[in-house]
XYZ file of C-alpha atoms in Angstrom:
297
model
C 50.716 41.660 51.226
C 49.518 40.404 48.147
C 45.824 39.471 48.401
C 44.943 35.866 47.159
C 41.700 33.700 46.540
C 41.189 29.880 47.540
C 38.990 27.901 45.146
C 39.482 24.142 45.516
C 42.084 24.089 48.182
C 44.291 26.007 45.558
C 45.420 29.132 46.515
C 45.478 31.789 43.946
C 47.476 35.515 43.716
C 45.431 37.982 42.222
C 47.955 40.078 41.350
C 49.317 37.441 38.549
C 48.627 37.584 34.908
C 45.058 37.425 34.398
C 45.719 33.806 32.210
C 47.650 32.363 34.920
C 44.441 32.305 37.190
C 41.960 31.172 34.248
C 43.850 28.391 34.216
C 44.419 27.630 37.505
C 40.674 28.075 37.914
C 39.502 25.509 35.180
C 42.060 22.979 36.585
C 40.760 23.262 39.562
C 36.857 23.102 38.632
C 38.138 19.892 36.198
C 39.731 18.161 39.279
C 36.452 18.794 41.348
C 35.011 17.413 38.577
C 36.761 14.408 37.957
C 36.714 14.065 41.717
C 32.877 13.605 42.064
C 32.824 11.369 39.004
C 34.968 8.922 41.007
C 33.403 9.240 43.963
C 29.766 8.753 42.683
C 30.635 6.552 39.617
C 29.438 3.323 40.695
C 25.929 5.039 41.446
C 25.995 6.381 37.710
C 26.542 3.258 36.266
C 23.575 1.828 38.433
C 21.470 4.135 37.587
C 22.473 4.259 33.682
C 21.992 0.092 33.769
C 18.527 0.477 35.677
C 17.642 3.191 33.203
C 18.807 0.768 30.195
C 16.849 -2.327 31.622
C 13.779 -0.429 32.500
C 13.604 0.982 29.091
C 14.097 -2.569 26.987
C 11.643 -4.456 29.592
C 9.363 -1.438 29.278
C 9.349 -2.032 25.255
C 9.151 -6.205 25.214
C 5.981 -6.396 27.584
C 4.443 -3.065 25.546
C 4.892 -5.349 22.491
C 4.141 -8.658 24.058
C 0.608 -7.405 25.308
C -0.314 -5.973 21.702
C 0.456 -9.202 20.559
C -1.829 -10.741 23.440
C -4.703 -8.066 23.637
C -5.260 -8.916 20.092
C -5.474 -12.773 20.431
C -7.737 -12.072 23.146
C -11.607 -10.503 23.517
C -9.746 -7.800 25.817
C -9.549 -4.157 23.256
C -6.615 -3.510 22.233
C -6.200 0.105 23.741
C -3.183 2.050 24.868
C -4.509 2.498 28.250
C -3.665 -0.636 29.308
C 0.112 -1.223 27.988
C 0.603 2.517 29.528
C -0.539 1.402 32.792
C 1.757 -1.798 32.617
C 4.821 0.747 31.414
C 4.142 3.171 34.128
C 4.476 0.282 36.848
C 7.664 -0.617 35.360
C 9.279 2.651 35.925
C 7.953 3.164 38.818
C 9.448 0.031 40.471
C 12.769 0.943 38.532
C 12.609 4.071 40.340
C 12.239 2.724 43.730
C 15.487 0.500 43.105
C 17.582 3.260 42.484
C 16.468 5.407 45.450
C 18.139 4.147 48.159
C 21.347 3.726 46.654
C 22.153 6.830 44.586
C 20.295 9.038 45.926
C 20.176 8.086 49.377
C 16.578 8.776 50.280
C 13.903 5.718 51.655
C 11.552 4.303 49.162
C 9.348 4.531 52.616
C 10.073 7.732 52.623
C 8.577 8.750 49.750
C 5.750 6.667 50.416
C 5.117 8.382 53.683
C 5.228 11.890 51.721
C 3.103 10.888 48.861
C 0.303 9.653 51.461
C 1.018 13.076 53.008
C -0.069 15.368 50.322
C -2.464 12.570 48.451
C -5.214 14.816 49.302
C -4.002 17.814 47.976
C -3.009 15.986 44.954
C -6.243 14.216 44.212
C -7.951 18.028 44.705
C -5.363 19.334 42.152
C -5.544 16.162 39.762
C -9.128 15.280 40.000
C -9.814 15.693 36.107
C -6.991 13.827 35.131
C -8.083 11.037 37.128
C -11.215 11.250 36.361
C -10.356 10.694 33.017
C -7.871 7.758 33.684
C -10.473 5.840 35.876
C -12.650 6.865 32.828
C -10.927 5.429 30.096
C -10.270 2.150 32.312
C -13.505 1.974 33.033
C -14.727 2.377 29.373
C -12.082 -0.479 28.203
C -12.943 -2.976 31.016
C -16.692 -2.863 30.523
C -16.281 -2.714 26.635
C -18.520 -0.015 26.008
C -16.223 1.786 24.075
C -13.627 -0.186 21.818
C -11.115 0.561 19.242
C -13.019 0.466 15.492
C -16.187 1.329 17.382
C -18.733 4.135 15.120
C -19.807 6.600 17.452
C -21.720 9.698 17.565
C -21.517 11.849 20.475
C -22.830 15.397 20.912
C -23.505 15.862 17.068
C -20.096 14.379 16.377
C -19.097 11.269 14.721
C -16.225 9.138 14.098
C -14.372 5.919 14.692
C -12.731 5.604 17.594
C -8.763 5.423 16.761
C -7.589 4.595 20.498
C -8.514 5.163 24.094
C -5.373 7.110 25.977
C -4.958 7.649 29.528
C -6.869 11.513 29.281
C -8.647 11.042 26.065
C -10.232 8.904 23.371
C -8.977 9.712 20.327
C -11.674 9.742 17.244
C -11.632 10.048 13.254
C -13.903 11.637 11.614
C -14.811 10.846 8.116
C -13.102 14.294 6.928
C -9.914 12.800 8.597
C -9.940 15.183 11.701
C -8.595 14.243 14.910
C -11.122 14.362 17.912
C -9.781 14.530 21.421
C -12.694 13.904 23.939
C -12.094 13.387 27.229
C -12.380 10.125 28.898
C -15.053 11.638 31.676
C -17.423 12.908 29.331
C -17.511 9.408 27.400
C -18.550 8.146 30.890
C -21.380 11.200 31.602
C -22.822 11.398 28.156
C -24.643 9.623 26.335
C -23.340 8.179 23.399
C -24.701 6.247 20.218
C -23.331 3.392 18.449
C -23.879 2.982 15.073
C -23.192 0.608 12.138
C -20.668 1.620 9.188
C -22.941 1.352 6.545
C -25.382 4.007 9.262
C -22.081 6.190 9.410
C -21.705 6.442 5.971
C -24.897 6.809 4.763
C -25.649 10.277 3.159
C -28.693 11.256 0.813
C -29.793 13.667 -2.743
C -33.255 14.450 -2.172
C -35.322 14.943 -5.427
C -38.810 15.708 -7.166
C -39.954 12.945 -9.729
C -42.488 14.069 -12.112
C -46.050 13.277 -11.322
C -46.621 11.774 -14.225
C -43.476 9.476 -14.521
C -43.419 5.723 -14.498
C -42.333 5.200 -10.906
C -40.311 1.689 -11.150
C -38.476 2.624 -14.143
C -37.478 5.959 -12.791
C -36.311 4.712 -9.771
C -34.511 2.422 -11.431
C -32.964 4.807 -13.765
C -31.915 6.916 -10.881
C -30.209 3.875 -9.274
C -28.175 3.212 -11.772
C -26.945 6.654 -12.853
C -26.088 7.308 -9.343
C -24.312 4.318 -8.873
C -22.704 4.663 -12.522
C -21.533 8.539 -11.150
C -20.328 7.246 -7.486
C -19.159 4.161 -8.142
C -15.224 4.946 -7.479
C -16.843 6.295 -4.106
C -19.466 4.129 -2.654
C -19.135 1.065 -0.301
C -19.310 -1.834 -2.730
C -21.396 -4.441 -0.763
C -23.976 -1.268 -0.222
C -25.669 0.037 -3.551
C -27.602 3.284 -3.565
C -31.516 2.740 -2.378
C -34.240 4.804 -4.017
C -36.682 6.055 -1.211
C -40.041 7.973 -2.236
C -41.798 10.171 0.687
C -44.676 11.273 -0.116
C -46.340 14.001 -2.954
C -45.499 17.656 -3.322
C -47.621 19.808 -5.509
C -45.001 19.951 -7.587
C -44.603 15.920 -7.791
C -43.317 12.980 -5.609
C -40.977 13.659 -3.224
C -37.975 11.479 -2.957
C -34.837 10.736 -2.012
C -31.585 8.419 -3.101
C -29.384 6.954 -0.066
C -26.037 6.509 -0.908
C -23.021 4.411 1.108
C -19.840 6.001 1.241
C -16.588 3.952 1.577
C -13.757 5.053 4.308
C -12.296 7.631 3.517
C -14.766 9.665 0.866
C -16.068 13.214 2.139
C -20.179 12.956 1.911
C -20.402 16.321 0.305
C -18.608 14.961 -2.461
C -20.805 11.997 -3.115
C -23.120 14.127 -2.890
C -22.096 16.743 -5.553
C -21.288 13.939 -7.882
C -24.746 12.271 -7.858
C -26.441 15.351 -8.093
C -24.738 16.499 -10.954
C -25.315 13.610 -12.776
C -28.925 13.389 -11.781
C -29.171 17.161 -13.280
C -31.033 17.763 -16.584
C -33.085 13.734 -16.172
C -36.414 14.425 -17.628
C -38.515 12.400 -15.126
C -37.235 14.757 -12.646
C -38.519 18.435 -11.476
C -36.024 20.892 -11.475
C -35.032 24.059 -10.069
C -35.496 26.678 -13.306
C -38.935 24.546 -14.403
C -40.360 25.457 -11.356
C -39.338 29.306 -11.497
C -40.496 29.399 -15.017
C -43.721 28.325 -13.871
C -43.714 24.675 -15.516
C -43.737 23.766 -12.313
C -47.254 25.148 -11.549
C -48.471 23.656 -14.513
C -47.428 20.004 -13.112
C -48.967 20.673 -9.696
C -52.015 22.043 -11.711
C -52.695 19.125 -13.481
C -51.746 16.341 -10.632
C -54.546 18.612 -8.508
């Protein structure tokens, strides 16, 4: 008796060509196929039509509450169009339950308040950090554009996500800090102009006339920065206090988005290199220096 196989309701002889059962095998998987597809097409178009609807609704009330957020005093953060999204698809997942999938949007319900607690052990930071980042929108305290400095680091803050708050720094680096630790820290908000401030000391001569040196120094520092410096915000002149060597000093300079303070800094320093009303490095080694503090003492 020859031996055969059934596969489909299609009963196959083994001892025939090996082709001839290939392809009675892939006709037979292809009518299974095209069997299910009829049977279960209505519930793919639903859930390709919820899918499509969800998606475009998702993207028009995204864009229509940018557009409101920023006609409003509310921030404009991420945190709160995800939140709207998120609802969305959530409700466009509880149509489609019950009628392709079979299973009770009650159901599901039931299980989720089941193993809630287990959940909210297992996702504790990351709701932490969404409360967080609610919290920090709601009450304002942190806001998109904001300056802040926070555990030595600053930056402006870029956006406020559902984990994280997302912060440039002035070398263009991305900063990631959790929402929770915005809420448990404590923070500083400064000014742009206090952001970008960054300073040359230097060592004017004891015997130099002090207004026109400072002004002097002004101007060649805002001569050598001026393709780098905040316009509205000139460089100050600051003297504080006497050195044997002469009167200390320093000049404060503003740096405008998107300029690296070490390289204001270079350039004003170079071009404050070789003034005469200013003590420098090789007159104090060659003992000029001494002479100076000699005669101011």
């Amino acid at each position: 008796m020859n031996p055969t196989v059934n596969f489909a309701g299609t009963s196959i002889d083994t001892n025939k060509d090996p082709m001839g059962r290939s392809e009675q095998a892939i006709s037979s998987f292809s009518d299974a196929v095209i069997y299910w597809f009829r049977q279960n097409f209505g519930k793919i178009i639903l859930l390709i039509v919820v899918a499509v609807c969800a998606a475009l609704i998702s993207k028009i009330v995204a864009a229509a509450m940018r557009r409101a957020l920023e006609r409003t005093n509310l921030p404009s953060a991420s945190i709160f169009v995800n939140i709207v999204r998120a609802l969305i698809w959530i409700f466009a997942a509880a149509t489609v339950l019950q009628p392709v999938f079979g299973i009770n949007p009650s159901t599901v319900v039931a299980a989720l308040g089941v193993s809630g607690l287990a959940l909210s052990f297992g996702l504790k930071d990351t709701i932490a950090n969404i409360v967080g980042g609610f919290g920090l929108m709601v009450s304002k305290v942190v806001q998109p554009g904001d300056i802040i400095t926070i555990q030595g680091t600053t930056g402006t803050v870029r956006d406020v996500t559902w984990r994280h708050t997302i912060v440039i720094d002035r070398t263009g680096n991305q900063l990631l800090i959790p929402n929770s630790i915005l809420n448990t820290t404590a923070l500083e908000k400064i000014t742009e102009a206090g952001e970008a401030a960054t300073t040359v000391p230097f060592t004017l001569r004891g015997d130099a006339e002090i207004a026109k040196s400072s002004h002097s120094i002004a101007q060649v520092v805002a001569h050598a920065t001026r393709n780098m410096a905040m316009p509205s915000n000139p460089p100050i002149v600051q003297f504080q206090g006497f050195t044997p060597y002469g009167i200390k000093g320093q000049v404060v300079m503003f740096a405008k988005q998107g300029v690296i303070a070490a390289d204001m800094q270079d350039a004003a320093t170079r071009a404050l290199a070789g003034q005469d009303y200013l003590v420098q490095e090789a007159e104090l080694q060659s003992g000029k220096g001494v002479d100076q503090a000699n005669r101011l003492l």
